[in-house]
Amino acid sequence: MFKPNFSLTLRNAALVLALSACGLASAQTLHVELNTASLLNTGFIDLQFNAGNSPVVFASAAISHLNGFGDLSGVELQGDVQKQGGGFVFGNTTSYNDLFQAISFGGKVSFDVTFGGLPDPAASGIESKFAVSLYGADRTTALGNYNQLDGSLMSFSWVPTAGAGVVTSDITDSTIASISAVPEPSSWAMLGAGLVLVGVARRRKLAA
C-alpha cells in the first residue's frame, strides 16, 4: 500500500469532543463508483483520509451505502477509522488513516462519502485528502491509471470552512472511477413535488 509522503502531526483527542460544542462544516454527499469490469479475479480497495498540512484542522469523511465490498468481517482498519452502522467514519487525527478490504473484480463497487469537520478558524485553506485506490491480489500492485505519488485512481481535497466547506476532486482513471452528486433531501422533495404536479396536470388533460 502507498503511504502519504508528507509530514503529519498528531491531533489531541479532545478536539474530537469539541465537535459537540462547535458548528460543523459539511459538504454535499458524493457518490463514488468504481467499474472493475476490466480487472480480473480479486484484489483490494484502499481508502485513505489524511491531513495534508500542519497544523491539522479536524475533518472527517463518512462512507455509507457500500456496494460490492463483500464480507466486511475481514476489513483492515488503521488509524482514526471506525465502523458506524453499515459504513465507516474516517478522522484525520492520526498520521495514517486507512481502510483496506478484499473485493471481487468484474462488477461495480460504490459508496457515498460525506465530508465534515471543524471550520478552519484561520480560513487558511488547510486541507485533508480522501484517496481511493485498487490493488491486486498481492496487496501491493496498484491497478489502473493511478496517481504515481499515492497510487490513487481518484482523490478529494476537503477544506472545512464555515458553512458548506470546500471539496475538490481529481480523477486519474476515468475509465474506472466516477463521481456524481447525491441530491440533498430538499432536492428530493422538490423533485417529488414536481412529479406530483406533472401527474395532476396529466390527469386533468386526460379528463378534459
Backbone as a chain_set.jsonl record, in Angstrom:
{"seq": "MFKPNFSLTLRNAALVLALSACGLASAQTLHVELNTASLLNTGFIDLQFNAGNSPVVFASAAISHLNGFGDLSGVELQGDVQKQGGGFVFGNTTSYNDLFQAISFGGKVSFDVTFGGLPDPAASGIESKFAVSLYGADRTTALGNYNQLDGSLMSFSWVPTAGAGVVTSDITDSTIASISAVPEPSSWAMLGAGLVLVGVARRRKLAA", "coords": {"N": [[0.841, -1.194, 0.0], [0.465, 2.256, -0.738], [1.778, 4.989, 1.134], [1.21, 8.203, 2.625], [3.503, 10.795, 1.777], [3.981, 13.071, 3.122], [4.698, 15.153, 5.987], [3.052, 14.742, 9.108], [1.076, 15.866, 11.896], [0.118, 14.76, 15.177], [-3.202, 14.771, 16.433], [-4.858, 16.085, 19.222], [-7.067, 14.12, 21.14], [-9.083, 15.451, 22.394], [-9.987, 17.332, 20.694], [-11.776, 16.118, 19.051], [-13.948, 15.821, 20.737], [-14.778, 18.392, 20.844], [-16.446, 18.752, 18.742], [-19.088, 18.527, 19.449], [-19.648, 20.938, 20.564], [-19.154, 22.92, 18.773], [-19.949, 24.624, 15.699], [-20.369, 22.71, 12.742], [-18.624, 22.181, 9.693], [-19.877, 21.182, 6.564], [-20.248, 19.126, 3.646], [-21.853, 18.553, 0.461], [-23.169, 15.31, -0.082], [-21.383, 12.882, -1.915], [-21.371, 10.523, -4.59], [-19.489, 7.71, -5.191], [-18.172, 5.638, -7.675], [-16.737, 2.637, -8.809], [-15.803, 0.972, -11.631], [-15.024, -2.197, -12.148], [-14.875, -3.934, -14.271], [-12.903, -4.378, -16.163], [-10.903, -5.568, -14.794], [-9.31, -8.473, -13.41], [-10.292, -11.359, -11.531], [-9.709, -11.244, -8.048], [-9.033, -8.613, -5.654], [-8.038, -5.698, -3.893], [-9.615, -2.919, -2.259], [-8.625, 0.3, -1.357], [-8.949, 2.825, 0.949], [-8.132, 6.031, 1.978], [-7.769, 8.669, 4.379], [-6.293, 11.511, 5.083], [-4.571, 14.158, 6.756], [-3.252, 16.998, 5.089], [-1.611, 19.117, 5.673], [0.118, 21.074, 8.178], [-0.625, 23.159, 10.936], [-3.053, 20.605, 11.895], [-6.391, 20.761, 10.927], [-9.311, 19.602, 12.313], [-11.073, 17.127, 10.534], [-13.514, 15.085, 8.857], [-14.566, 12.077, 7.154], [-17.257, 10.37, 6.078], [-18.351, 7.229, 5.021], [-20.928, 5.553, 3.322], [-23.732, 3.416, 2.342], [-22.52, 1.167, 1.07], [-21.579, -0.833, -1.651], [-20.701, -3.865, -3.227], [-18.546, -4.445, -1.626], [-18.28, -6.826, -0.36], [-17.74, -9.306, 2.221], [-17.479, -7.727, 5.206], [-16.289, -8.545, 7.504], [-13.634, -9.087, 7.484], [-12.352, -6.694, 7.11], [-9.658, -4.354, 7.102], [-8.568, -1.984, 9.311], [-6.88, 1.027, 9.994], [-5.462, 3.461, 12.117], [-7.388, 6.451, 12.575], [-10.174, 5.359, 12.074], [-13.442, 4.219, 12.143], [-16.0, 1.771, 12.458], [-19.342, 2.371, 11.632], [-22.582, 1.749, 11.929], [-23.701, 0.572, 8.852], [-21.529, 1.522, 7.543], [-18.476, 3.488, 7.504], [-16.483, 5.77, 9.444], [-14.066, 8.147, 8.911], [-11.454, 9.887, 10.549], [-9.033, 12.566, 10.835], [-7.097, 12.541, 12.757], [-4.831, 11.083, 13.291], [-1.661, 10.08, 11.858], [-1.943, 8.346, 9.716], [-4.652, 7.09, 8.188], [-6.663, 4.508, 7.352], [-8.543, 2.263, 5.273], [-8.71, -1.046, 4.293], [-9.751, -3.467, 2.112], [-10.728, -6.667, 0.931], [-11.984, -7.39, -2.309], [-14.138, -8.601, -4.942], [-13.371, -8.52, -8.33], [-14.78, -7.389, -11.497], [-17.29, -6.358, -11.471], [-19.288, -3.607, -10.296], [-18.244, -1.359, -7.799], [-19.273, 0.634, -5.153], [-19.946, 3.621, -3.202], [-21.16, 6.123, -0.898], [-19.856, 9.284, 0.058], [-19.456, 11.59, 2.645], [-18.31, 14.66, 3.711], [-17.065, 16.301, 6.649], [-16.446, 18.34, 9.612], [-14.458, 20.487, 11.793], [-14.729, 23.952, 11.307], [-12.125, 25.797, 9.749], [-10.566, 28.079, 11.676], [-8.779, 30.028, 10.924], [-9.16, 30.302, 8.289], [-7.359, 29.347, 6.419], [-7.16, 27.528, 4.428], [-6.475, 24.861, 5.008], [-6.177, 21.565, 4.151], [-7.591, 18.223, 3.95], [-7.055, 14.97, 2.622], [-8.885, 12.622, 0.766], [-8.434, 9.519, -0.524], [-8.818, 7.098, -3.126], [-8.085, 3.847, -4.008], [-7.148, 0.927, -5.951], [-5.909, -2.377, -5.586], [-3.925, -5.228, -6.587], [-4.105, -8.854, -6.138], [-1.811, -9.341, -4.73], [-1.643, -7.376, -2.906], [-0.048, -5.111, -3.126], [0.395, -4.144, -5.716], [-0.576, -1.466, -7.525], [-3.537, -0.732, -9.349], [-4.94, 0.105, -12.6], [-4.923, 3.379, -14.204], [-3.147, 4.977, -12.289], [-2.416, 7.552, -9.824], [0.891, 8.548, -9.64], [2.106, 9.367, -7.314], [0.631, 8.648, -5.025], [-0.786, 6.353, -5.636], [-3.51, 6.475, -6.148], [-6.744, 6.24, -7.758], [-8.662, 8.114, -7.795], [-9.203, 11.18, -6.014], [-10.109, 13.321, -3.248], [-9.973, 16.622, -2.138], [-10.471, 18.196, 0.865], [-11.603, 20.98, 2.564], [-12.56, 22.162, 5.54], [-14.726, 24.775, 6.101], [-16.469, 27.645, 7.399], [-19.86, 26.991, 7.225], [-20.612, 25.52, 4.193], [-18.151, 24.4, 3.45], [-15.288, 23.39, 1.404], [-14.843, 21.275, -1.279], [-12.83, 19.557, -3.553], [-12.217, 17.564, -6.457], [-10.268, 14.948, -8.003], [-9.791, 12.916, -10.717], [-7.925, 10.278, -11.729], [-8.094, 8.011, -13.322], [-10.533, 7.784, -15.418], [-11.832, 5.747, -16.711], [-12.33, 3.809, -14.915], [-13.059, 5.023, -12.463], [-15.647, 7.126, -11.159], [-17.593, 10.03, -10.28], [-20.483, 11.348, -8.754], [-23.046, 13.676, -7.811], [-25.03, 13.373, -4.882], [-28.381, 13.937, -4.519], [-29.602, 16.349, -2.188], [-31.86, 16.094, 0.681], [-33.77, 18.169, 0.417], [-33.72, 18.622, -2.287], [-34.702, 16.191, -3.27], [-37.289, 16.418, -2.29], [-38.27, 18.59, -3.751], [-38.141, 17.473, -6.296], [-39.986, 15.385, -5.996], [-42.333, 16.857, -5.526], [-42.543, 18.129, -7.968], [-43.007, 15.961, -9.686], [-45.498, 15.147, -8.751], [-47.088, 17.352, -9.484], [-46.84, 17.174, -12.254], [-48.189, 14.761, -12.643], [-50.778, 15.454, -11.777], [-51.442, 17.423, -13.654], [-51.434, 15.878, -15.957], [-53.58, 14.111, -15.478], [-55.693, 15.903, -15.452], [-55.622, 16.75, -18.078], [-56.274, 14.399, -19.424], [-58.827, 14.061, -18.482], [-60.173, 16.142, -19.608]], "CA": [[0.0, 0.0, 0.0], [1.159, 3.527, -0.696], [1.543, 5.799, 2.314], [1.481, 9.599, 2.34], [4.898, 11.15, 1.948], [4.116, 14.361, 3.775], [4.772, 15.077, 7.442], [1.773, 14.98, 9.764], [1.116, 15.991, 13.351], [-0.972, 14.083, 15.875], [-4.224, 15.691, 16.931], [-5.344, 15.709, 20.541], [-8.41, 13.537, 21.062], [-10.066, 16.404, 22.909], [-10.522, 18.095, 19.572], [-12.959, 15.409, 18.563], [-15.059, 16.129, 21.638], [-15.22, 19.765, 20.585], [-17.459, 18.737, 17.688], [-20.415, 18.687, 20.019], [-19.83, 22.303, 21.031], [-18.858, 23.876, 17.705], [-20.653, 24.43, 14.449], [-19.599, 21.867, 11.841], [-18.67, 22.408, 8.259], [-20.315, 19.964, 5.894], [-20.306, 19.207, 2.189], [-22.863, 17.702, -0.142], [-22.761, 13.925, -0.222], [-20.977, 12.497, -3.258], [-21.443, 9.096, -4.881], [-18.277, 7.216, -5.847], [-18.383, 4.338, -8.315], [-15.571, 2.036, -9.461], [-16.177, -0.09, -12.56], [-13.887, -3.12, -12.182], [-15.12, -4.927, -15.321], [-11.665, -4.626, -16.904], [-9.937, -6.197, -13.899], [-9.535, -9.908, -13.283], [-10.26, -12.068, -10.257], [-9.933, -10.499, -6.819], [-7.997, -7.668, -5.253], [-8.349, -4.93, -2.696], [-9.892, -1.491, -2.336], [-7.922, 1.01, -0.297], [-9.459, 4.177, 1.173], [-7.332, 6.771, 2.952], [-8.167, 10.047, 4.677], [-5.149, 12.033, 5.834], [-4.346, 15.608, 6.729], [-2.182, 17.33, 4.15], [-0.812, 20.244, 6.132], [0.236, 21.267, 9.62], [-1.356, 22.326, 11.893], [-4.19, 19.862, 11.375], [-7.747, 21.176, 11.274], [-10.05, 18.347, 12.35], [-12.02, 16.873, 9.454], [-13.991, 13.707, 8.823], [-15.159, 11.576, 5.917], [-18.127, 9.235, 6.392], [-18.778, 6.487, 3.841], [-22.171, 4.813, 3.566], [-24.325, 2.765, 1.174], [-21.451, 0.399, 0.44], [-21.986, -1.912, -2.55], [-19.583, -4.56, -3.837], [-17.439, -4.566, -0.683], [-18.2, -8.189, 0.134], [-17.822, -9.564, 3.651], [-16.695, -6.728, 5.917], [-15.713, -9.079, 8.733], [-12.176, -9.111, 7.359], [-11.834, -5.379, 6.747], [-8.494, -3.924, 7.87], [-8.639, -0.567, 9.635], [-5.687, 1.555, 10.644], [-5.575, 4.873, 12.48], [-8.654, 7.01, 13.016], [-11.279, 4.86, 11.25], [-14.344, 3.443, 12.972], [-17.206, 1.265, 11.813], [-20.546, 3.027, 12.125], [-23.707, 1.201, 11.191], [-23.249, -0.182, 7.684], [-20.431, 2.228, 6.886], [-17.294, 3.801, 8.301], [-16.176, 7.187, 9.592], [-12.644, 8.455, 8.991], [-10.992, 11.168, 11.066], [-7.663, 12.858, 10.403], [-6.368, 12.861, 13.986], [-3.56, 10.378, 13.322], [-0.882, 10.342, 10.65], [-2.282, 7.438, 8.618], [-5.994, 6.592, 8.444], [-6.778, 3.666, 6.171], [-9.429, 1.104, 5.208], [-8.215, -1.962, 3.264], [-10.776, -4.51, 2.068], [-10.716, -7.561, -0.221], [-13.192, -7.334, -3.126], [-14.125, -9.37, -6.187], [-13.427, -7.668, -9.505], [-15.672, -7.793, -12.566], [-18.537, -5.593, -11.389], [-19.18, -2.228, -9.81], [-18.092, -1.112, -6.37], [-19.693, 2.023, -4.97], [-20.273, 4.098, -1.864], [-21.354, 7.568, -0.755], [-18.933, 9.892, 1.013], [-19.865, 12.9, 3.126], [-17.223, 15.276, 4.471], [-17.458, 17.188, 7.728], [-15.327, 18.71, 10.458], [-14.444, 21.795, 12.433], [-14.305, 25.014, 10.394], [-10.788, 26.338, 9.943], [-10.754, 29.435, 12.196], [-7.889, 30.975, 10.247], [-9.525, 30.315, 6.866], [-6.064, 29.244, 5.741], [-7.214, 26.524, 3.374], [-5.821, 23.619, 5.403], [-6.997, 20.513, 3.578], [-7.361, 16.812, 4.169], [-7.221, 14.281, 1.345], [-9.524, 11.311, 0.742], [-7.938, 8.862, -1.728], [-9.417, 5.805, -3.452], [-7.153, 3.057, -4.819], [-7.373, -0.505, -6.11], [-4.669, -3.147, -5.621], [-4.046, -6.614, -6.999], [-4.174, -9.872, -5.092], [-0.592, -9.303, -3.929], [-1.84, -6.29, -1.94], [0.898, -4.012, -3.317], [0.396, -3.649, -7.089], [-1.667, -0.528, -7.803], [-4.192, -1.043, -10.61], [-5.489, 1.22, -13.351], [-4.05, 4.522, -14.494], [-3.141, 5.569, -10.963], [-1.528, 8.666, -9.487], [2.203, 7.998, -9.329], [2.545, 9.784, -5.986], [-0.038, 7.945, -3.923], [-1.468, 5.148, -6.094], [-4.97, 6.641, -6.178], [-7.479, 6.398, -9.008], [-9.36, 9.379, -7.602], [-8.992, 11.738, -4.676], [-10.865, 14.516, -2.896], [-9.346, 17.528, -1.176], [-11.568, 18.742, 1.661], [-11.24, 22.071, 3.471], [-13.713, 22.602, 6.329], [-14.863, 26.207, 6.313], [-17.774, 27.964, 7.964], [-20.923, 26.73, 6.263], [-20.594, 24.321, 3.368], [-16.827, 23.835, 3.226], [-14.868, 23.34, 0.001], [-14.316, 19.982, -1.678], [-12.455, 19.446, -4.964], [-11.928, 16.172, -6.775], [-9.336, 14.682, -9.095], [-9.908, 11.537, -11.184], [-6.775, 9.905, -12.541], [-8.532, 6.999, -14.289], [-11.974, 7.955, -15.611], [-12.417, 4.522, -17.238], [-12.715, 3.003, -13.754], [-13.631, 5.818, -11.37], [-16.56, 8.222, -11.49], [-18.179, 10.738, -9.14], [-21.719, 12.072, -9.025], [-23.625, 14.286, -6.618], [-26.232, 12.759, -4.321], [-29.303, 15.034, -4.193], [-29.929, 16.558, -0.782], [-33.288, 15.84, 0.945], [-34.615, 19.242, -0.124], [-33.787, 18.425, -3.736], [-35.638, 15.096, -3.495], [-38.627, 16.924, -2.014], [-38.657, 19.404, -4.907], [-38.377, 16.567, -7.41], [-41.243, 14.702, -5.734], [-43.424, 17.813, -5.742], [-42.654, 18.342, -9.418], [-43.645, 14.788, -10.284], [-46.918, 15.188, -8.378], [-47.732, 18.364, -10.322], [-46.925, 16.627, -13.607], [-49.254, 13.766, -12.632], [-52.065, 16.154, -11.692], [-51.689, 18.07, -14.944], [-51.747, 14.846, -16.937], [-54.936, 13.608, -15.226], [-56.637, 16.933, -15.889], [-55.642, 16.759, -19.548], [-56.999, 13.218, -19.882], [-60.24, 14.213, -18.125], [-60.768, 17.223, -20.411]], "C": [[0.871, 1.237, 0.0], [0.839, 4.232, 0.61], [1.891, 7.239, 1.986], [2.941, 9.915, 2.593], [5.066, 12.532, 2.557], [4.072, 14.191, 5.288], [3.437, 15.463, 8.051], [1.977, 15.134, 11.262], [-0.061, 15.245, 13.958], [-1.936, 15.108, 16.444], [-4.738, 15.198, 18.271], [-6.778, 15.219, 20.445], [-9.479, 14.485, 21.573], [-10.691, 17.216, 21.801], [-11.768, 17.448, 19.015], [-14.167, 15.739, 19.422], [-15.61, 17.525, 21.376], [-16.288, 19.829, 19.505], [-18.856, 18.997, 18.233], [-20.7, 20.121, 20.428], [-19.642, 23.34, 19.935], [-19.717, 23.592, 16.483], [-19.776, 23.645, 13.493], [-19.711, 22.352, 10.419], [-19.099, 21.103, 7.612], [-20.39, 20.199, 4.395], [-21.406, 18.293, 1.677], [-22.313, 16.285, -0.271], [-22.474, 13.604, -1.686], [-21.029, 10.98, -3.401], [-20.221, 8.693, -5.689], [-18.562, 5.839, -6.426], [-17.1, 3.899, -9.012], [-16.052, 0.885, -10.332], [-14.966, -1.01, -12.745], [-14.03, -4.188, -13.259], [-13.848, -5.295, -16.073], [-10.607, -5.337, -16.068], [-10.31, -7.657, -13.658], [-9.45, -10.38, -11.839], [-10.532, -11.154, -9.061], [-8.768, -9.566, -6.525], [-8.445, -6.939, -4.01], [-8.706, -3.493, -3.054], [-9.237, -0.842, -1.125], [-8.46, 2.432, -0.222], [-8.62, 4.831, 2.255], [-7.902, 8.163, 3.152], [-7.119, 10.627, 5.611], [-5.04, 13.545, 5.697], [-3.143, 15.91, 5.844], [-1.278, 18.447, 4.595], [-0.754, 20.248, 7.652], [0.128, 22.759, 9.907], [-2.576, 21.672, 11.268], [-5.488, 20.495, 11.853], [-8.611, 19.928, 11.206], [-11.071, 18.267, 11.222], [-12.408, 15.412, 9.497], [-14.533, 13.37, 7.443], [-15.946, 10.324, 6.276], [-18.539, 8.544, 5.099], [-19.966, 5.609, 4.218], [-22.66, 4.212, 2.258], [-23.264, 2.011, 0.371], [-22.03, -0.724, -0.413], [-20.737, -2.532, -3.176], [-18.384, -4.75, -2.926], [-17.313, -5.975, -0.107], [-18.347, -8.27, 1.647], [-16.899, -8.62, 4.409], [-16.073, -7.255, 7.21], [-14.187, -9.096, 8.691], [-11.57, -7.772, 7.008], [-10.685, -4.987, 7.67], [-8.555, -2.41, 8.058], [-7.361, -0.141, 10.345], [-5.882, 3.037, 10.937], [-6.98, 5.246, 12.918], [-9.773, 6.633, 12.043], [-12.145, 3.971, 12.13], [-15.552, 2.981, 12.165], [-18.407, 1.937, 12.453], [-21.73, 2.557, 11.302], [-23.207, 0.318, 10.053], [-22.105, 0.465, 6.955], [-19.273, 2.483, 7.835], [-17.108, 5.317, 8.354], [-14.663, 7.35, 9.771], [-12.46, 9.802, 9.686], [-9.587, 11.401, 10.552], [-6.761, 13.138, 11.596], [-5.077, 12.077, 14.148], [-2.902, 10.513, 11.95], [-1.267, 9.475, 9.462], [-3.593, 6.743, 8.938], [-6.468, 5.823, 7.212], [-7.794, 2.544, 6.372], [-8.962, 0.249, 4.04], [-9.124, -3.18, 3.269], [-10.659, -5.329, 0.794], [-12.047, -7.463, -0.969], [-13.016, -8.237, -4.342], [-14.273, -8.415, -7.354], [-14.417, -8.216, -10.53], [-16.981, -7.044, -12.573], [-18.286, -4.185, -10.904], [-19.112, -2.202, -8.288], [-18.437, 0.346, -6.142], [-19.943, 2.334, -3.502], [-20.525, 5.597, -1.936], [-20.361, 8.084, 0.269], [-19.417, 11.294, 1.355], [-18.753, 13.462, 4.012], [-17.774, 16.21, 5.54], [-16.23, 17.58, 8.522], [-15.48, 20.081, 11.073], [-14.002, 22.861, 11.44], [-12.924, 25.53, 10.757], [-10.912, 27.782, 10.424], [-9.886, 30.474, 11.494], [-8.216, 31.119, 8.769], [-8.273, 30.213, 6.002], [-6.025, 28.151, 4.677], [-6.487, 25.246, 3.708], [-6.703, 22.443, 5.001], [-6.642, 19.134, 4.108], [-7.713, 16.105, 2.865], [-7.828, 12.902, 1.546], [-9.143, 10.651, -0.584], [-8.536, 7.473, -1.881], [-8.483, 5.056, -4.398], [-7.625, 1.618, -4.918], [-6.024, -1.203, -6.225], [-4.95, -4.582, -6.039], [-4.042, -7.564, -5.821], [-2.928, -9.899, -4.218], [-0.582, -8.174, -2.909], [-0.94, -5.077, -2.176], [0.894, -3.409, -4.718], [-0.814, -2.759, -7.332], [-2.218, -0.796, -9.2], [-4.743, 0.207, -11.274], [-4.452, 2.283, -13.642], [-3.973, 5.387, -13.241], [-2.175, 6.738, -10.837], [-0.186, 8.108, -9.022], [2.679, 8.354, -7.923], [1.915, 8.964, -4.874], [-0.825, 6.706, -4.347], [-2.964, 5.274, -6.27], [-5.515, 6.741, -7.595], [-8.293, 7.684, -8.992], [-9.062, 9.872, -6.196], [-9.846, 12.983, -4.515], [-10.026, 15.337, -1.925], [-10.464, 18.274, -0.464], [-11.033, 19.788, 2.629], [-12.484, 22.48, 4.241], [-13.68, 24.122, 6.499], [-16.232, 26.454, 6.92], [-18.839, 27.752, 6.89], [-20.694, 25.432, 5.514], [-19.227, 23.674, 3.246], [-16.523, 23.769, 1.736], [-14.282, 21.967, -0.282], [-14.017, 20.016, -3.177], [-12.054, 17.998, -5.225], [-10.963, 16.073, -7.948], [-9.458, 13.206, -9.458], [-8.738, 11.243, -12.104], [-7.16, 8.913, -13.628], [-10.047, 7.056, -14.418], [-12.625, 6.725, -16.23], [-12.868, 3.601, -16.107], [-13.518, 3.825, -12.751], [-14.554, 6.916, -11.883], [-17.171, 8.777, -10.209], [-19.472, 11.396, -9.591], [-22.265, 12.616, -7.718], [-24.852, 13.508, -6.177], [-27.18, 13.89, -3.938], [-29.583, 15.121, -2.702], [-31.42, 16.336, -0.568], [-34.207, 16.907, 0.361], [-34.774, 19.09, -1.63], [-34.745, 17.299, -4.078], [-37.072, 15.572, -3.286], [-39.138, 17.751, -3.197], [-38.965, 18.515, -6.1], [-39.708, 15.853, -7.235], [-42.439, 15.611, -5.986], [-43.646, 18.055, -7.23], [-43.343, 17.191, -10.106], [-45.136, 14.745, -9.972], [-47.661, 16.176, -9.266], [-47.882, 17.874, -11.76], [-48.061, 15.613, -13.689], [-50.629, 14.403, -12.603], [-52.417, 16.786, -13.022], [-52.082, 17.04, -15.999], [-53.18, 14.328, -16.757], [-55.971, 14.622, -15.691], [-56.752, 16.962, -17.405], [-56.438, 15.583, -20.077], [-58.496, 13.339, -19.594], [-60.945, 15.235, -19.003], [-61.361, 16.685, -21.718]], "O": [[1.907, 1.269, 0.665], [-0.263, 4.083, 1.138], [2.769, 7.488, 1.161], [3.551, 9.37, 3.513], [6.155, 13.105, 2.519], [3.499, 13.234, 5.808], [2.77, 16.385, 7.582], [2.931, 14.6, 11.828], [-1.112, 15.112, 13.33], [-1.529, 16.183, 16.883], [-5.023, 14.011, 18.429], [-7.606, 15.819, 19.759], [-10.652, 14.346, 21.226], [-11.799, 17.732, 21.948], [-12.694, 18.123, 18.566], [-15.273, 15.917, 18.912], [-16.777, 17.801, 21.656], [-16.964, 20.848, 19.363], [-19.695, 19.606, 17.569], [-21.858, 20.493, 20.621], [-19.937, 24.517, 20.142], [-20.155, 22.462, 16.263], [-18.569, 23.876, 13.43], [-20.745, 22.865, 9.993], [-18.716, 20.028, 8.075], [-20.573, 21.327, 3.936], [-21.837, 17.373, 2.372], [-21.127, 16.094, -0.539], [-23.222, 14.001, -2.58], [-20.763, 10.247, -2.449], [-19.948, 9.264, -6.744], [-19.125, 4.977, -5.751], [-16.459, 4.682, -9.713], [-16.642, -0.071, -9.83], [-14.001, -0.645, -13.417], [-13.385, -5.234, -13.181], [-13.729, -6.415, -16.571], [-9.535, -5.672, -16.574], [-11.484, -8.024, -13.699], [-8.658, -9.879, -11.041], [-11.488, -10.378, -9.075], [-7.674, -9.711, -7.07], [-9.151, -7.498, -3.171], [-8.182, -2.923, -4.01], [-9.29, -1.37, -0.014], [-8.433, 3.163, -1.213], [-8.418, 4.255, 3.324], [-8.446, 8.765, 2.226], [-7.064, 10.276, 6.79], [-5.374, 14.123, 4.663], [-2.151, 15.182, 5.847], [-0.262, 18.705, 3.95], [-1.486, 19.518, 8.319], [0.731, 23.56, 9.193], [-3.076, 22.126, 10.238], [-5.663, 20.738, 13.047], [-8.654, 19.259, 10.173], [-11.831, 19.205, 10.984], [-11.714, 14.594, 10.102], [-14.907, 14.251, 6.67], [-15.372, 9.332, 6.726], [-19.024, 9.199, 4.177], [-20.0, 5.005, 5.29], [-22.086, 4.459, 1.197], [-23.13, 2.193, -0.839], [-22.879, -1.483, 0.053], [-19.828, -1.819, -3.603], [-17.32, -5.168, -3.382], [-16.329, -6.278, 0.567], [-18.987, -7.425, 2.273], [-15.678, -8.699, 4.273], [-15.408, -6.511, 7.931], [-13.529, -9.116, 9.731], [-10.396, -7.703, 6.644], [-10.726, -5.253, 8.871], [-8.588, -1.653, 7.088], [-6.832, -0.865, 11.19], [-6.404, 3.778, 10.104], [-7.676, 4.453, 13.553], [-10.26, 7.473, 11.286], [-11.634, 3.067, 12.792], [-16.058, 3.702, 11.306], [-18.481, 2.058, 13.676], [-21.871, 2.914, 10.132], [-22.387, -0.576, 10.266], [-21.733, 0.026, 5.867], [-19.107, 1.788, 8.837], [-17.512, 6.045, 7.447], [-14.065, 6.761, 10.671], [-13.215, 10.742, 9.442], [-9.01, 10.529, 9.902], [-5.781, 13.875, 11.481], [-4.295, 12.37, 15.052], [-3.516, 11.001, 11.002], [-0.96, 9.819, 8.321], [-3.657, 5.91, 9.842], [-6.654, 6.412, 6.147], [-7.907, 1.959, 7.449], [-8.829, 0.746, 2.921], [-9.264, -3.854, 4.29], [-10.509, -4.776, -0.295], [-13.111, -7.454, -0.35], [-11.898, -8.588, -4.72], [-15.189, -7.592, -7.377], [-14.839, -9.369, -10.441], [-17.713, -7.08, -13.562], [-17.198, -3.638, -11.083], [-19.828, -2.928, -7.597], [-17.945, 1.214, -6.863], [-20.125, 1.439, -2.677], [-20.154, 6.257, -2.907], [-20.057, 7.395, 1.242], [-19.747, 12.084, 0.47], [-18.312, 12.805, 4.954], [-18.82, 16.833, 5.357], [-15.109, 17.211, 8.17], [-16.499, 20.75, 10.898], [-12.976, 22.683, 10.782], [-12.596, 25.68, 11.934], [-11.327, 28.642, 9.646], [-10.219, 31.659, 11.473], [-7.63, 31.949, 8.074], [-8.143, 30.9, 4.989], [-4.974, 27.883, 4.094], [-5.936, 24.597, 2.82], [-7.842, 22.333, 5.454], [-5.555, 18.907, 4.639], [-8.556, 16.573, 2.1], [-7.365, 12.115, 2.373], [-9.488, 11.16, -1.651], [-8.737, 6.759, -0.898], [-8.131, 5.565, -5.463], [-8.399, 1.145, -4.086], [-5.107, -0.697, -6.872], [-6.059, -5.088, -5.87], [-3.983, -7.149, -4.664], [-2.964, -10.411, -3.1], [0.368, -8.03, -2.14], [-1.078, -4.085, -1.46], [1.344, -2.277, -4.898], [-1.949, -3.237, -7.344], [-1.455, -1.058, -10.129], [-4.983, 1.226, -10.625], [-3.265, 2.114, -13.366], [-4.652, 6.409, -13.143], [-1.247, 6.892, -11.632], [-0.138, 7.284, -8.108], [3.575, 7.694, -7.396], [2.578, 8.621, -3.895], [-1.466, 6.071, -3.51], [-3.635, 4.272, -6.52], [-4.856, 7.247, -8.503], [-8.577, 8.268, -10.037], [-8.717, 9.094, -5.306], [-10.251, 13.615, -5.49], [-9.435, 14.791, -0.993], [-11.303, 18.908, -1.103], [-10.125, 19.517, 3.415], [-13.385, 23.087, 3.663], [-12.697, 24.675, 6.993], [-17.069, 25.551, 6.948], [-18.727, 28.275, 5.782], [-20.592, 24.366, 6.122], [-19.153, 22.479, 2.957], [-17.385, 24.055, 0.904], [-13.341, 21.537, 0.385], [-14.85, 20.451, -3.972], [-11.605, 17.296, -4.319], [-10.856, 16.983, -8.77], [-9.251, 12.339, -8.609], [-8.579, 11.888, -13.141], [-6.618, 8.962, -14.733], [-10.765, 6.449, -13.623], [-13.853, 6.649, -16.277], [-13.695, 2.715, -16.319], [-14.544, 3.365, -12.249], [-14.283, 7.552, -12.902], [-17.255, 8.088, -9.192], [-19.544, 11.942, -10.692], [-21.982, 12.081, -6.645], [-25.626, 13.038, -7.011], [-26.823, 14.728, -3.11], [-29.777, 14.106, -2.034], [-32.185, 16.383, -1.531], [-35.291, 16.597, -0.131], [-35.831, 19.392, -2.185], [-35.512, 17.399, -5.036], [-37.973, 15.172, -4.024], [-40.297, 17.628, -3.594], [-39.924, 18.758, -6.833], [-40.477, 15.72, -8.188], [-43.432, 15.196, -6.582], [-44.78, 18.17, -7.693], [-44.165, 17.393, -11.001], [-45.943, 14.357, -10.816], [-48.75, 15.871, -9.752], [-48.9, 18.116, -12.408], [-48.81, 15.59, -14.666], [-51.54, 13.966, -13.305], [-53.559, 16.697, -13.473], [-52.954, 17.293, -16.831], [-53.905, 14.128, -17.731], [-57.001, 14.253, -16.256], [-57.834, 17.172, -17.953], [-57.185, 15.716, -21.047], [-59.329, 12.811, -20.331], [-62.169, 15.206, -19.134], [-61.901, 17.453, -22.513]]}, "num_chains": 1, "name": "protein.A"}
